[in-house]
GROMACS .gro file of C-alpha atoms in nm:
model
   92
    1MET     CA    1  -9.980   1.348  12.512
    2LEU     CA    2 -10.087   1.124  12.798
    3GLN     CA    3  -9.898   0.921  13.054
    4PRO     CA    4  -9.878   0.549  12.957
    5PRO     CA    5 -10.155   0.329  13.106
    6GLY     CA    6 -10.034   0.175  13.428
    7PHE     CA    7  -9.774   0.448  13.481
    8VAL     CA    8  -9.998   0.739  13.562
    9ASN     CA    9  -9.865   0.957  13.842
   10LYS     CA   10 -10.166   1.030  14.063
   11THR     CA   11  -9.993   1.337  14.209
   12PHE     CA   12  -9.919   1.490  13.865
   13PRO     CA   13 -10.170   1.328  13.620
   14ASP     CA   14 -10.103   1.600  13.354
   15HIS     CA   15  -9.722   1.571  13.358
   16ILE     CA   16  -9.537   1.388  13.084
   17CYS     CA   17  -9.171   1.307  13.022
   18ARG     CA   18  -8.980   1.506  12.766
   19LEU     CA   19  -8.759   1.301  12.536
   20LYS     CA   20  -8.410   1.452  12.536
   21LYS     CA   21  -8.261   1.222  12.274
   22ALA     CA   22  -8.408   0.953  12.051
   23LEU     CA   23  -8.212   0.628  12.062
   24TYR     CA   24  -8.384   0.431  11.788
   25GLY     CA   25  -8.278   0.494  11.431
   26LEU     CA   26  -7.923   0.584  11.519
   27LYS     CA   27  -7.629   0.369  11.409
   28GLN     CA   28  -7.516   0.357  11.772
   29ALA     CA   29  -7.854   0.232  11.903
   30PRO     CA   30  -7.767  -0.140  11.930
   31ARG     CA   31  -7.440  -0.064  12.106
   32ALA     CA   32  -7.602   0.182  12.346
   33TRP     CA   33  -7.883  -0.066  12.422
   34TYR     CA   34  -7.636  -0.347  12.487
   35THR     CA   35  -7.418  -0.126  12.708
   36GLU     CA   36  -7.717  -0.032  12.927
   37LEU     CA   37  -7.822  -0.398  12.953
   38GLN     CA   38  -7.467  -0.507  13.033
   39ILE     CA   39  -7.432  -0.248  13.308
   40PHE     CA   40  -7.756  -0.374  13.465
   41LEU     CA   41  -7.659  -0.742  13.437
   42LEU     CA   42  -7.313  -0.678  13.582
   43SER     CA   43  -7.486  -0.512  13.879
   44LEU     CA   44  -7.672  -0.842  13.927
   45VAL     CA   45  -7.330  -1.016  13.963
   46PHE     CA   46  -7.319  -1.157  13.609
   47VAL     CA   47  -6.979  -1.174  13.441
   48ASN     CA   48  -6.893  -1.160  13.071
   49SER     CA   49  -6.782  -1.480  12.911
   50THR     CA   50  -6.426  -1.473  12.780
   51ALA     CA   51  -6.536  -1.677  12.475
   52ASP     CA   52  -6.827  -1.455  12.361
   53ALA     CA   53  -6.899  -1.094  12.455
   54SER     CA   54  -7.272  -1.144  12.417
   55LEU     CA   55  -7.279  -1.424  12.680
   56LEU     CA   56  -7.310  -1.338  13.047
   57ILE     CA   57  -7.281  -1.595  13.324
   58HIS     CA   58  -7.400  -1.594  13.686
   59ARG     CA   59  -7.265  -1.863  13.918
   60LYS     CA   60  -7.368  -1.936  14.272
   61PRO     CA   61  -7.336  -2.260  14.471
   62GLY     CA   62  -7.517  -2.538  14.285
   63VAL     CA   63  -7.663  -2.308  14.016
   64THR     CA   64  -7.528  -2.152  13.694
   65LEU     CA   65  -7.732  -1.912  13.483
   66TYR     CA   66  -7.649  -1.821  13.126
   67LEU     CA   67  -7.782  -1.519  12.948
   68LEU     CA   68  -7.716  -1.469  12.573
   69VAL     CA   69  -7.793  -1.146  12.398
   70TYR     CA   70  -7.850  -1.166  12.021
   71VAL     CA   71  -7.958  -0.849  11.842
   72ASP     CA   72  -8.284  -0.771  12.029
   73HIS     CA   73  -8.339  -1.118  12.175
   74ILE     CA   74  -8.233  -1.238  12.521
   75ILE     CA   75  -8.205  -1.613  12.591
   76VAL     CA   76  -8.188  -1.722  12.959
   77THR     CA   77  -8.108  -2.076  13.059
   78GLY     CA   78  -7.933  -2.248  13.346
   79SER     CA   79  -7.874  -2.557  13.548
   80SER     CA   80  -8.189  -2.513  13.758
   81PRO     CA   81  -8.529  -2.453  13.591
   82ALA     CA   82  -8.662  -2.317  13.920
   83GLU     CA   83  -8.377  -2.065  13.939
   84VAL     CA   84  -8.433  -1.958  13.582
   85SER     CA   85  -8.806  -1.902  13.629
   86HIS     CA   86  -8.759  -1.715  13.961
   87SER     CA   87  -8.465  -1.513  13.845
   88PRO     CA   88  -8.480  -1.133  13.854
   89LEU     CA   89  -8.431  -1.161  13.477
   90THR     CA   90  -8.778  -1.296  13.407
   91PHE     CA   91  -8.910  -0.946  13.341
   92LEU     CA   92  -8.656  -0.885  13.059
   0.00000   0.00000   0.00000
């Protein structure tokens, strides 16, 4: 095995990560994935919508961002195109 391109540790080029538990293929995988994503988004001051558990909302003065999670898709939109494109969510 090799370290993934772009993530090679120059100090330990021969070290690799050992997988402790596979997530994919399990019945709980979608729920576990969503839980991890939700914890991350809540740390970015998003809040869950009371109308839909898969909708998270971030409000700050003059700007509202909406993030909708559907299966393995994430839709981000908001009241300010500039805020959406410069959001920390653009890497998701």
